[in-house]
PDB file of C-alpha atoms and ligand atoms in Angstrom:
ATOM      1  CA  MET A   1     161.081  86.534 215.654  1.00  0.00           C
ATOM      2  CA  LYS A   2     160.691  83.326 213.603  1.00  0.00           C
ATOM      3  CA  ARG A   3     158.803  83.564 210.324  1.00  0.00           C
ATOM      4  CA  VAL A   4     156.875  80.320 210.009  1.00  0.00           C
ATOM      5  CA  THR A   5     154.911  78.701 207.190  1.00  0.00           C
ATOM      6  CA  MET A   6     152.271  76.246 208.333  1.00  0.00           C
ATOM      7  CA  ILE A   7     151.164  73.476 205.963  1.00  0.00           C
ATOM      8  CA  GLY A   8     147.538  72.446 206.526  1.00  0.00           C
ATOM      9  CA  PHE A   9     144.707  74.351 208.166  1.00  0.00           C
ATOM     10  CA  GLY A  10     142.491  71.638 209.607  1.00  0.00           C
ATOM     11  CA  ALA A  11     141.894  70.570 213.203  1.00  0.00           C
ATOM     12  CA  ILE A  12     145.585  70.641 214.203  1.00  0.00           C
ATOM     13  CA  GLY A  13     146.482  73.776 212.224  1.00  0.00           C
ATOM     14  CA  ALA A  14     143.563  75.792 213.607  1.00  0.00           C
ATOM     15  CA  GLY A  15     144.336  74.656 217.173  1.00  0.00           C
ATOM     16  CA  VAL A  16     148.000  75.601 216.847  1.00  0.00           C
ATOM     17  CA  LEU A  17     147.190  79.042 215.429  1.00  0.00           C
ATOM     18  CA  GLU A  18     144.980  79.677 218.436  1.00  0.00           C
ATOM     19  CA  LEU A  19     147.736  78.647 220.873  1.00  0.00           C
ATOM     20  CA  VAL A  20     150.544  80.712 219.333  1.00  0.00           C
ATOM     21  CA  ARG A  21     148.425  83.749 218.619  1.00  0.00           C
ATOM     22  CA  GLY A  22     149.998  86.797 220.254  1.00  0.00           C
ATOM     23  CA  ASN A  23     153.338  85.022 220.841  1.00  0.00           C
ATOM     24  CA  PRO A  24     155.939  87.707 220.052  1.00  0.00           C
ATOM     25  CA  GLU A  25     158.545  85.099 219.029  1.00  0.00           C
ATOM     26  CA  ILE A  26     156.488  83.214 216.436  1.00  0.00           C
ATOM     27  CA  ALA A  27     154.922  84.779 213.349  1.00  0.00           C
ATOM     28  CA  ILE A  28     152.944  82.349 211.223  1.00  0.00           C
ATOM     29  CA  ASP A  29     152.675  84.451 208.104  1.00  0.00           C
ATOM     30  CA  THR A  30     151.643  81.840 205.513  1.00  0.00           C
ATOM     31  CA  VAL A  31     149.335  78.825 205.657  1.00  0.00           C
ATOM     32  CA  VAL A  32     149.560  76.380 202.752  1.00  0.00           C
ATOM     33  CA  VAL A  33     146.344  74.601 201.720  1.00  0.00           C
ATOM     34  CA  PRO A  34     145.248  72.811 198.531  1.00  0.00           C
ATOM     35  CA  ASP A  35     142.725  75.554 197.626  1.00  0.00           C
ATOM     36  CA  PRO A  36     143.817  79.005 198.840  1.00  0.00           C
ATOM     37  CA  ALA A  37     140.902  80.658 196.993  1.00  0.00           C
ATOM     38  CA  ASP A  38     138.354  78.954 199.307  1.00  0.00           C
ATOM     39  CA  ALA A  39     136.335  81.859 200.768  1.00  0.00           C
ATOM     40  CA  ALA A  40     135.395  80.049 204.000  1.00  0.00           C
ATOM     41  CA  LEU A  41     139.040  79.195 204.701  1.00  0.00           C
ATOM     42  CA  ARG A  42     140.107  82.782 204.001  1.00  0.00           C
ATOM     43  CA  GLU A  43     137.537  84.052 206.470  1.00  0.00           C
ATOM     44  CA  ALA A  44     138.570  81.445 209.088  1.00  0.00           C
ATOM     45  CA  LEU A  45     142.226  82.440 208.695  1.00  0.00           C
ATOM     46  CA  ARG A  46     141.403  86.135 208.892  1.00  0.00           C
ATOM     47  CA  ARG A  47     139.874  85.457 212.317  1.00  0.00           C
ATOM     48  CA  ALA A  48     142.551  82.988 213.515  1.00  0.00           C
ATOM     49  CA  ALA A  49     145.677  84.803 212.312  1.00  0.00           C
ATOM     50  CA  PRO A  50     144.866  88.248 210.913  1.00  0.00           C
ATOM     51  CA  GLY A  51     148.393  88.812 209.550  1.00  0.00           C
ATOM     52  CA  ALA A  52     148.668  85.489 207.705  1.00  0.00           C
ATOM     53  CA  LYS A  53     147.878  84.667 204.078  1.00  0.00           C
ATOM     54  CA  LEU A  54     146.775  81.455 202.361  1.00  0.00           C
ATOM     55  CA  ALA A  55     148.967  79.998 199.607  1.00  0.00           C
ATOM     56  CA  ALA A  56     149.082  76.863 197.471  1.00  0.00           C
ATOM     57  CA  GLU A  57     152.856  76.442 197.763  1.00  0.00           C
ATOM     58  CA  VAL A  58     155.618  77.218 200.229  1.00  0.00           C
ATOM     59  CA  GLU A  59     157.624  80.288 199.175  1.00  0.00           C
ATOM     60  CA  LEU A  60     161.122  78.905 198.577  1.00  0.00           C
ATOM     61  CA  GLY A  61     162.726  81.949 196.938  1.00  0.00           C
ATOM     62  CA  ALA A  62     164.304  84.931 198.660  1.00  0.00           C
ATOM     63  CA  GLY A  63     161.304  85.247 201.001  1.00  0.00           C
ATOM     64  CA  ARG A  64     161.504  81.701 202.305  1.00  0.00           C
ATOM     65  CA  PRO A  65     160.457  81.108 205.923  1.00  0.00           C
ATOM     66  CA  ASP A  66     162.753  80.375 208.882  1.00  0.00           C
ATOM     67  CA  LEU A  67     160.760  77.271 209.731  1.00  0.00           C
ATOM     68  CA  ILE A  68     157.988  75.065 208.334  1.00  0.00           C
ATOM     69  CA  VAL A  69     155.453  73.207 210.405  1.00  0.00           C
ATOM     70  CA  GLU A  70     153.578  70.416 208.642  1.00  0.00           C
ATOM     71  CA  CYS A  71     150.127  69.566 209.995  1.00  0.00           C
ATOM     72  CA  ALA A  72     148.405  68.475 206.786  1.00  0.00           C
ATOM     73  CA  GLY A  73     148.684  64.741 206.076  1.00  0.00           C
ATOM     74  CA  HIS A  74     150.918  62.214 204.339  1.00  0.00           C
ATOM     75  CA  SER A  75     150.817  63.811 200.885  1.00  0.00           C
ATOM     76  CA  ALA A  76     152.364  67.037 202.222  1.00  0.00           C
ATOM     77  CA  ILE A  77     155.725  65.382 202.902  1.00  0.00           C
ATOM     78  CA  GLY A  78     156.599  64.733 199.244  1.00  0.00           C
ATOM     79  CA  GLN A  79     154.762  67.806 198.003  1.00  0.00           C
ATOM     80  CA  HIS A  80     156.068  70.496 200.377  1.00  0.00           C
ATOM     81  CA  VAL A  81     158.426  69.230 203.087  1.00  0.00           C
ATOM     82  CA  ILE A  82     161.070  67.592 200.879  1.00  0.00           C
ATOM     83  CA  PRO A  83     161.440  70.603 198.519  1.00  0.00           C
ATOM     84  CA  ALA A  84     161.678  72.943 201.532  1.00  0.00           C
ATOM     85  CA  LEU A  85     164.384  70.841 203.195  1.00  0.00           C
ATOM     86  CA  GLU A  86     166.346  70.883 199.941  1.00  0.00           C
ATOM     87  CA  ARG A  87     166.289  74.690 200.094  1.00  0.00           C
ATOM     88  CA  GLY A  88     167.622  74.633 203.645  1.00  0.00           C
ATOM     89  CA  VAL A  89     164.384  75.308 205.544  1.00  0.00           C
ATOM     90  CA  PRO A  90     164.044  73.235 208.743  1.00  0.00           C
ATOM     91  CA  CYS A  91     160.730  71.368 209.065  1.00  0.00           C
ATOM     92  CA  LEU A  92     158.622  70.085 211.948  1.00  0.00           C
ATOM     93  CA  VAL A  93     156.676  67.023 210.781  1.00  0.00           C
ATOM     94  CA  ILE A  94     153.502  65.643 212.357  1.00  0.00           C
ATOM     95  CA  SER A  95     152.426  63.178 209.610  1.00  0.00           C
ATOM     96  CA  VAL A  96     155.171  60.744 210.571  1.00  0.00           C
ATOM     97  CA  GLY A  97     153.303  57.748 209.157  1.00  0.00           C
ATOM     98  CA  ALA A  98     154.124  59.033 205.664  1.00  0.00           C
ATOM     99  CA  LEU A  99     157.573  57.536 206.176  1.00  0.00           C
ATOM    100  CA  SER A 100     155.990  54.092 205.812  1.00  0.00           C
ATOM    101  CA  GLU A 101     156.012  54.693 202.041  1.00  0.00           C
ATOM    102  CA  ASP A 102     158.873  52.877 200.344  1.00  0.00           C
ATOM    103  CA  GLY A 103     161.908  55.159 199.970  1.00  0.00           C
ATOM    104  CA  LEU A 104     160.303  58.286 201.479  1.00  0.00           C
ATOM    105  CA  ALA A 105     162.392  58.266 204.679  1.00  0.00           C
ATOM    106  CA  GLU A 106     165.554  58.065 202.550  1.00  0.00           C
ATOM    107  CA  ARG A 107     164.361  60.935 200.319  1.00  0.00           C
ATOM    108  CA  LEU A 108     163.567  63.047 203.379  1.00  0.00           C
ATOM    109  CA  GLU A 109     166.998  62.411 204.862  1.00  0.00           C
ATOM    110  CA  GLU A 110     168.780  63.111 201.582  1.00  0.00           C
ATOM    111  CA  ALA A 111     166.850  66.383 201.119  1.00  0.00           C
ATOM    112  CA  ALA A 112     167.765  67.570 204.638  1.00  0.00           C
ATOM    113  CA  ARG A 113     171.431  66.680 204.081  1.00  0.00           C
ATOM    114  CA  ARG A 114     171.519  68.523 200.764  1.00  0.00           C
ATOM    115  CA  GLY A 115     169.911  71.586 202.355  1.00  0.00           C
ATOM    116  CA  GLY A 116     172.157  71.414 205.438  1.00  0.00           C
ATOM    117  CA  THR A 117     169.126  71.412 207.697  1.00  0.00           C
ATOM    118  CA  GLN A 118     166.899  69.061 209.745  1.00  0.00           C
ATOM    119  CA  ALA A 119     163.461  67.501 209.727  1.00  0.00           C
ATOM    120  CA  GLN A 120     162.147  66.999 213.244  1.00  0.00           C
ATOM    121  CA  LEU A 121     159.615  64.173 213.591  1.00  0.00           C
ATOM    122  CA  LEU A 122     157.201  65.244 216.316  1.00  0.00           C
ATOM    123  CA  PRO A 123     155.778  62.781 218.878  1.00  0.00           C
ATOM    124  CA  GLY A 124     152.260  64.178 218.406  1.00  0.00           C
ATOM    125  CA  ALA A 125     149.655  62.289 220.418  1.00  0.00           C
ATOM    126  CA  ILE A 126     152.138  60.044 222.252  1.00  0.00           C
ATOM    127  CA  GLY A 127     154.680  60.509 225.049  1.00  0.00           C
ATOM    128  CA  ALA A 128     157.916  58.737 226.069  1.00  0.00           C
ATOM    129  CA  ILE A 129     159.402  58.843 222.569  1.00  0.00           C
ATOM    130  CA  ASP A 130     162.551  60.344 224.124  1.00  0.00           C
ATOM    131  CA  ALA A 131     162.852  57.372 226.514  1.00  0.00           C
ATOM    132  CA  LEU A 132     162.218  54.827 223.765  1.00  0.00           C
ATOM    133  CA  ALA A 133     164.753  56.424 221.402  1.00  0.00           C
ATOM    134  CA  ALA A 134     167.347  56.500 224.202  1.00  0.00           C
ATOM    135  CA  ALA A 135     166.580  52.889 225.173  1.00  0.00           C
ATOM    136  CA  ARG A 136     167.244  51.861 221.572  1.00  0.00           C
ATOM    137  CA  LEU A 137     170.918  52.776 222.011  1.00  0.00           C
ATOM    138  CA  GLY A 138     171.240  50.100 224.697  1.00  0.00           C
ATOM    139  CA  GLY A 139     169.403  47.520 222.600  1.00  0.00           C
ATOM    140  CA  LEU A 140     165.656  46.818 222.447  1.00  0.00           C
ATOM    141  CA  GLU A 141     164.225  43.299 222.452  1.00  0.00           C
ATOM    142  CA  GLU A 142     160.557  43.958 221.815  1.00  0.00           C
ATOM    143  CA  VAL A 143     158.258  46.940 221.195  1.00  0.00           C
ATOM    144  CA  ARG A 144     154.501  46.582 220.885  1.00  0.00           C
ATOM    145  CA  TYR A 145     151.943  49.301 220.238  1.00  0.00           C
ATOM    146  CA  VAL A 146     148.173  49.054 220.652  1.00  0.00           C
ATOM    147  CA  GLY A 147     145.916  51.891 219.481  1.00  0.00           C
ATOM    148  CA  ARG A 148     142.292  52.016 220.579  1.00  0.00           C
ATOM    149  CA  LYS A 149     139.764  54.601 219.412  1.00  0.00           C
ATOM    150  CA  PRO A 150     135.970  54.884 219.565  1.00  0.00           C
ATOM    151  CA  PRO A 151     134.294  53.360 216.479  1.00  0.00           C
ATOM    152  CA  GLN A 152     133.454  56.764 214.957  1.00  0.00           C
ATOM    153  CA  ALA A 153     137.176  57.603 214.747  1.00  0.00           C
ATOM    154  CA  TRP A 154     137.570  54.799 212.196  1.00  0.00           C
ATOM    155  CA  LYS A 155     135.091  56.294 209.727  1.00  0.00           C
ATOM    156  CA  GLY A 156     136.651  56.903 206.344  1.00  0.00           C
ATOM    157  CA  THR A 157     139.225  54.126 206.901  1.00  0.00           C
ATOM    158  CA  PRO A 158     139.409  50.560 205.527  1.00  0.00           C
ATOM    159  CA  ALA A 159     137.652  49.420 208.747  1.00  0.00           C
ATOM    160  CA  GLU A 160     134.407  50.814 207.305  1.00  0.00           C
ATOM    161  CA  ALA A 161     134.407  48.201 204.555  1.00  0.00           C
ATOM    162  CA  GLU A 162     134.546  45.399 207.121  1.00  0.00           C
ATOM    163  CA  LEU A 163     132.081  46.479 209.791  1.00  0.00           C
ATOM    164  CA  ASP A 164     129.195  48.831 210.435  1.00  0.00           C
ATOM    165  CA  LEU A 165     130.899  51.296 212.765  1.00  0.00           C
ATOM    166  CA  ASP A 166     127.557  52.667 214.004  1.00  0.00           C
ATOM    167  CA  MET A 167     126.597  49.201 215.268  1.00  0.00           C
ATOM    168  CA  VAL A 168     129.841  48.149 216.997  1.00  0.00           C
ATOM    169  CA  ASP A 169     128.999  47.291 220.630  1.00  0.00           C
ATOM    170  CA  GLU A 170     132.050  45.154 221.504  1.00  0.00           C
ATOM    171  CA  PRO A 171     135.749  45.974 220.993  1.00  0.00           C
ATOM    172  CA  VAL A 172     136.796  44.843 217.495  1.00  0.00           C
ATOM    173  CA  ARG A 173     140.418  44.388 216.458  1.00  0.00           C
ATOM    174  CA  ILE A 174     140.560  45.962 213.029  1.00  0.00           C
ATOM    175  CA  PHE A 175     144.267  45.513 212.338  1.00  0.00           C
ATOM    176  CA  VAL A 176     147.208  43.405 213.448  1.00  0.00           C
ATOM    177  CA  GLY A 177     150.568  43.557 211.702  1.00  0.00           C
ATOM    178  CA  THR A 178     153.631  45.734 211.315  1.00  0.00           C
ATOM    179  CA  ALA A 179     153.837  49.465 211.991  1.00  0.00           C
ATOM    180  CA  ARG A 180     154.672  50.020 208.328  1.00  0.00           C
ATOM    181  CA  GLU A 181     151.468  48.379 207.138  1.00  0.00           C
ATOM    182  CA  ALA A 182     149.391  50.111 209.859  1.00  0.00           C
ATOM    183  CA  ALA A 183     150.688  53.567 208.924  1.00  0.00           C
ATOM    184  CA  HIS A 184     150.173  52.882 205.232  1.00  0.00           C
ATOM    185  CA  ARG A 185     146.594  51.582 205.604  1.00  0.00           C
ATOM    186  CA  PHE A 186     145.484  54.105 208.258  1.00  0.00           C
ATOM    187  CA  PRO A 187     147.252  57.363 207.328  1.00  0.00           C
ATOM    188  CA  LYS A 188     145.075  59.471 209.650  1.00  0.00           C
ATOM    189  CA  ASN A 189     145.045  57.062 212.601  1.00  0.00           C
ATOM    190  CA  ALA A 190     148.411  55.318 212.822  1.00  0.00           C
ATOM    191  CA  ASN A 191     151.032  58.078 212.818  1.00  0.00           C
ATOM    192  CA  VAL A 192     151.755  57.218 216.442  1.00  0.00           C
ATOM    193  CA  ALA A 193     152.385  53.583 215.469  1.00  0.00           C
ATOM    194  CA  ALA A 194     155.002  54.816 212.970  1.00  0.00           C
ATOM    195  CA  THR A 195     156.582  57.192 215.498  1.00  0.00           C
ATOM    196  CA  VAL A 196     156.914  54.447 218.121  1.00  0.00           C
ATOM    197  CA  ALA A 197     158.457  52.216 215.458  1.00  0.00           C
ATOM    198  CA  LEU A 198     160.917  54.805 214.143  1.00  0.00           C
ATOM    199  CA  ALA A 199     162.068  55.616 217.699  1.00  0.00           C
ATOM    200  CA  GLY A 200     162.377  51.930 218.584  1.00  0.00           C
ATOM    201  CA  LEU A 201     162.756  48.781 216.524  1.00  0.00           C
ATOM    202  CA  GLY A 202     161.789  50.130 213.101  1.00  0.00           C
ATOM    203  CA  LEU A 203     158.694  50.005 210.916  1.00  0.00           C
ATOM    204  CA  ASP A 204     158.960  46.307 210.082  1.00  0.00           C
ATOM    205  CA  ALA A 205     159.843  44.896 213.510  1.00  0.00           C
ATOM    206  CA  THR A 206     157.233  46.742 215.588  1.00  0.00           C
ATOM    207  CA  ARG A 207     153.997  44.843 216.189  1.00  0.00           C
ATOM    208  CA  VAL A 208     150.838  46.917 216.046  1.00  0.00           C
ATOM    209  CA  GLU A 209     147.206  46.285 216.923  1.00  0.00           C
ATOM    210  CA  LEU A 210     144.402  48.749 216.189  1.00  0.00           C
ATOM    211  CA  TRP A 211     140.982  48.479 217.834  1.00  0.00           C
ATOM    212  CA  ALA A 212     137.587  50.091 217.318  1.00  0.00           C
ATOM    213  CA  ASP A 213     136.387  50.117 220.906  1.00  0.00           C
ATOM    214  CA  PRO A 214     132.944  51.403 221.965  1.00  0.00           C
ATOM    215  CA  ARG A 215     134.068  51.199 225.623  1.00  0.00           C
ATOM    216  CA  VAL A 216     136.549  54.062 225.265  1.00  0.00           C
ATOM    217  CA  GLU A 217     135.659  57.708 224.794  1.00  0.00           C
ATOM    218  CA  GLU A 218     139.239  58.792 224.267  1.00  0.00           C
ATOM    219  CA  ASN A 219     142.031  57.844 221.868  1.00  0.00           C
ATOM    220  CA  GLN A 220     144.065  55.299 223.771  1.00  0.00           C
ATOM    221  CA  HIS A 221     147.709  54.562 223.013  1.00  0.00           C
ATOM    222  CA  HIS A 222     149.599  51.768 224.720  1.00  0.00           C
ATOM    223  CA  ILE A 223     153.324  51.052 224.377  1.00  0.00           C
ATOM    224  CA  ASP A 224     155.075  48.035 225.817  1.00  0.00           C
ATOM    225  CA  ALA A 225     158.843  47.910 225.301  1.00  0.00           C
ATOM    226  CA  GLN A 226     161.685  45.943 226.794  1.00  0.00           C
ATOM    227  CA  GLY A 227     165.400  45.796 226.341  1.00  0.00           C
ATOM    228  CA  ALA A 228     168.756  46.312 228.037  1.00  0.00           C
ATOM    229  CA  PHE A 229     167.427  49.468 229.738  1.00  0.00           C
ATOM    230  CA  GLY A 230     164.596  47.605 231.503  1.00  0.00           C
ATOM    231  CA  ARG A 231     160.896  47.906 230.652  1.00  0.00           C
ATOM    232  CA  LEU A 232     158.604  50.702 229.594  1.00  0.00           C
ATOM    233  CA  GLU A 233     154.846  50.501 229.751  1.00  0.00           C
ATOM    234  CA  LEU A 234     152.780  53.533 228.872  1.00  0.00           C
ATOM    235  CA  THR A 235     149.076  54.098 228.386  1.00  0.00           C
ATOM    236  CA  MET A 236     147.788  57.469 227.280  1.00  0.00           C
ATOM    237  CA  SER A 237     144.140  58.414 226.908  1.00  0.00           C
ATOM    238  CA  GLY A 238     143.983  61.442 224.672  1.00  0.00           C
ATOM    239  CA  LYS A 239     140.876  63.596 224.473  1.00  0.00           C
ATOM    240  CA  PRO A 240     139.848  63.787 220.824  1.00  0.00           C
ATOM    241  CA  LEU A 241     139.558  67.176 219.126  1.00  0.00           C
ATOM    242  CA  ARG A 242     135.977  68.244 218.515  1.00  0.00           C
ATOM    243  CA  ALA A 243     136.938  69.320 214.995  1.00  0.00           C
ATOM    244  CA  ASN A 244     138.384  65.864 214.184  1.00  0.00           C
ATOM    245  CA  PRO A 245     137.751  62.872 216.489  1.00  0.00           C
ATOM    246  CA  LYS A 246     140.586  60.928 214.841  1.00  0.00           C
ATOM    247  CA  THR A 247     143.087  63.413 216.281  1.00  0.00           C
ATOM    248  CA  SER A 248     143.971  63.804 219.965  1.00  0.00           C
ATOM    249  CA  ALA A 249     144.214  67.286 221.499  1.00  0.00           C
ATOM    250  CA  LEU A 250     147.757  66.544 222.698  1.00  0.00           C
ATOM    251  CA  THR A 251     148.877  66.642 219.063  1.00  0.00           C
ATOM    252  CA  VAL A 252     148.030  70.352 218.935  1.00  0.00           C
ATOM    253  CA  PHE A 253     149.894  71.018 222.195  1.00  0.00           C
ATOM    254  CA  CYS A 254     152.868  69.038 220.889  1.00  0.00           C
ATOM    255  CA  VAL A 255     153.100  71.118 217.703  1.00  0.00           C
ATOM    256  CA  ALA A 256     152.718  74.384 219.631  1.00  0.00           C
ATOM    257  CA  ARG A 257     155.447  73.298 222.070  1.00  0.00           C
ATOM    258  CA  ALA A 258     157.837  72.456 219.230  1.00  0.00           C
ATOM    259  CA  LEU A 259     157.154  75.828 217.598  1.00  0.00           C
ATOM    260  CA  THR A 260     157.723  77.829 220.766  1.00  0.00           C
ATOM    261  CA  ASN A 261     160.796  75.734 221.671  1.00  0.00           C
ATOM    262  CA  SER A 262     162.267  76.614 218.279  1.00  0.00           C
ATOM    263  CA  ALA A 263     162.449  80.236 219.436  1.00  0.00           C
ATOM    264  CA  HIS A 264     163.695  79.650 223.005  1.00  0.00           C
ATOM    265  CA  ALA A 265     167.240  79.630 224.374  1.00  0.00           C
ATOM    266  CA  ILE A 266     166.430  76.859 226.867  1.00  0.00           C
ATOM    267  CA  THR A 267     163.992  74.128 225.870  1.00  0.00           C
ATOM    268  CA  ILE A 268     162.123  71.434 227.753  1.00  0.00           C
TER     269      ILE A 268
HETATM  270  N1  NAI B   1     151.695  62.267 214.870  1.00  0.00           N
HETATM  271  C1  NAI B   1     150.499  62.271 215.443  1.00  0.00           C
HETATM  272  O1  NAI B   1     150.346  61.962 216.641  1.00  0.00           O
HETATM  273  C2  NAI B   1     149.297  62.659 214.656  1.00  0.00           C
HETATM  274  C3  NAI B   1     149.413  62.992 213.326  1.00  0.00           C
HETATM  275  N2  NAI B   1     148.307  63.362 212.610  1.00  0.00           N
HETATM  276  C4  NAI B   1     148.493  63.706 211.187  1.00  0.00           C
HETATM  277  O2  NAI B   1     148.126  65.060 211.018  1.00  0.00           O
HETATM  278  C5  NAI B   1     147.321  65.200 209.859  1.00  0.00           C
HETATM  279  C6  NAI B   1     146.396  66.395 210.013  1.00  0.00           C
HETATM  280  O3  NAI B   1     145.505  66.172 211.077  1.00  0.00           O
HETATM  281  P1  NAI B   1     144.183  67.076 211.269  1.00  0.00           P
HETATM  282  O4  NAI B   1     144.542  68.507 211.302  1.00  0.00           O
HETATM  283  O5  NAI B   1     143.451  66.489 212.392  1.00  0.00           O
HETATM  284  O6  NAI B   1     143.436  66.758 209.889  1.00  0.00           O
HETATM  285  P2  NAI B   1     142.317  67.624 209.150  1.00  0.00           P
HETATM  286  O7  NAI B   1     141.738  66.706 208.125  1.00  0.00           O
HETATM  287  O8  NAI B   1     141.426  68.283 210.125  1.00  0.00           O
HETATM  288  O9  NAI B   1     143.159  68.780 208.405  1.00  0.00           O
HETATM  289  C7  NAI B   1     144.089  68.543 207.394  1.00  0.00           C
HETATM  290  C8  NAI B   1     144.352  69.869 206.672  1.00  0.00           C
HETATM  291  O10 NAI B   1     145.487  69.743 205.811  1.00  0.00           O
HETATM  292  C9  NAI B   1     145.137  70.141 204.479  1.00  0.00           C
HETATM  293  N3  NAI B   1     145.947  69.349 203.552  1.00  0.00           N
HETATM  294  C10 NAI B   1     145.845  68.027 203.271  1.00  0.00           C
HETATM  295  N4  NAI B   1     146.802  67.663 202.398  1.00  0.00           N
HETATM  296  C11 NAI B   1     147.514  68.789 202.121  1.00  0.00           C
HETATM  297  C12 NAI B   1     148.640  69.063 201.298  1.00  0.00           C
HETATM  298  N5  NAI B   1     149.234  68.106 200.586  1.00  0.00           N
HETATM  299  N6  NAI B   1     149.111  70.327 201.272  1.00  0.00           N
HETATM  300  C13 NAI B   1     148.542  71.312 201.993  1.00  0.00           C
HETATM  301  N7  NAI B   1     147.480  71.098 202.815  1.00  0.00           N
HETATM  302  C14 NAI B   1     146.977  69.853 202.871  1.00  0.00           C
HETATM  303  C15 NAI B   1     143.653  69.901 204.378  1.00  0.00           C
HETATM  304  O11 NAI B   1     143.086  70.653 203.350  1.00  0.00           O
HETATM  305  C16 NAI B   1     143.216  70.346 205.779  1.00  0.00           C
HETATM  306  O12 NAI B   1     143.190  71.767 205.834  1.00  0.00           O
HETATM  307  C17 NAI B   1     146.587  63.852 209.740  1.00  0.00           C
HETATM  308  O13 NAI B   1     146.250  63.577 208.397  1.00  0.00           O
HETATM  309  C18 NAI B   1     147.596  62.871 210.270  1.00  0.00           C
HETATM  310  O14 NAI B   1     148.370  62.327 209.217  1.00  0.00           O
HETATM  311  C19 NAI B   1     147.091  63.443 213.199  1.00  0.00           C
HETATM  312  C20 NAI B   1     146.929  63.113 214.514  1.00  0.00           C
HETATM  313  C21 NAI B   1     148.013  62.674 215.346  1.00  0.00           C
HETATM  314  O1  OAA B   2     145.726  61.678 217.497  1.00  0.00           O
HETATM  315  C1  OAA B   2     145.858  60.498 217.827  1.00  0.00           C
HETATM  316  O2  OAA B   2     145.338  60.013 218.858  1.00  0.00           O
HETATM  317  C2  OAA B   2     146.739  59.580 217.038  1.00  0.00           C
HETATM  318  C3  OAA B   2     146.511  59.543 215.603  1.00  0.00           C
HETATM  319  O3  OAA B   2     145.535  59.981 215.073  1.00  0.00           O
HETATM  320  C4  OAA B   2     147.563  58.920 214.803  1.00  0.00           C
HETATM  321  O4  OAA B   2     148.357  58.137 215.354  1.00  0.00           O
HETATM  322  O5  OAA B   2     147.588  59.188 213.585  1.00  0.00           O
END
C-alpha cells in the first residue's frame, strides 16, 4: 500500500479523495492545507477520508510519505514540492503552469536529481500530451493552443479588470501571447497551455490564445501541432467541476489515474 500526502483540498483534492476512497492500494493519510485548524475543512476531511489528517507541512522526517500529489496551486511547488523532492519523495504535479516562473523548472529538476527521484507533470484537463511529447523527438514546426471558457470561469483573473464578465454576450479574446506569459497571468486557467508548451516547443515558442466565450458551456481546449510526424489537431470540451468552474472534471480523473497507476504493475 502506498502512503500518500495530498497537497490542497479544494475542488480537485476533494474529487480525488472521493475516487480513491476504499482503494486498498492507496492510503491518503495526510492532506496539506494553509490552515489545518479550519473546523469546516476538518469536518469535510473527516467525511471524505476518515483516516486522514490535516497538516500545514509535508512530513519529511522518518515518517515521510511514499508519494506526494499536488493539487493546490502554483505556490505549492516552491513551498512543498521542491523540499519533498530533495528528500527523495516522488511528486505528481498538477499546477504545471508554475513552471512559467523564471528558474522554477530548473530548481524542480535540481531538487529531483538531488533526491534521486522524479516529479511527474500531469496532463490534467488535456489529452494527447504523450503524442505531442513523442512528436517533439522527430521535430515540431508549430504548436498552437487555444483555451475557451465561459465568462464566469474568468472571474478573479486579470480579464475582470478589462471587461464586465456578467455582460459578455460575444466571444472575447482576453489573451494572445506566449504560453509562459499565459501561465503566469492566469495561474488557475492556463496550466494546460504550459503543459502543451512543455511537451512541445517550450514556454516561449508556443502561441496561446485565451477566450471568454458565452457560447460554450464547457472548458474547451484546442491544440494544433505540426512537424516531422505529421499533424495533430485536438479539441476537448471538458465539463467544469461544480465546486470550481475554472477546473475541468477530467483533471480529477487524471490525478486519480496517476495515483492508482503508481501502485499498479501494469499501467495504461
Ligand atoms: N493541469 C491542469 O489541467 C489543471 C491544473 N489546475 C491547477 O490546480 C490547482 C487547484 O485546482 P482546484 O482544486 O480546482 O482549486 P481550488 O481553489 O478549488 O483548491 C485549491 C486548494 O489548495 C489549497 N492551497 C492553495 N495553495 C496552497 C499551498 N501553497 N499549500 C497547500 N494548500 C494550498 C487551497 O487552500 C485549496 O484547498 C489550480 O490552482 C490550478 O493551478 C487546475 C485545473 C486544471
Ligand atoms: O481545467 C481546465 O479546463 C484547465 C485549466 O483550468 C487550466 O489549464 O489551468
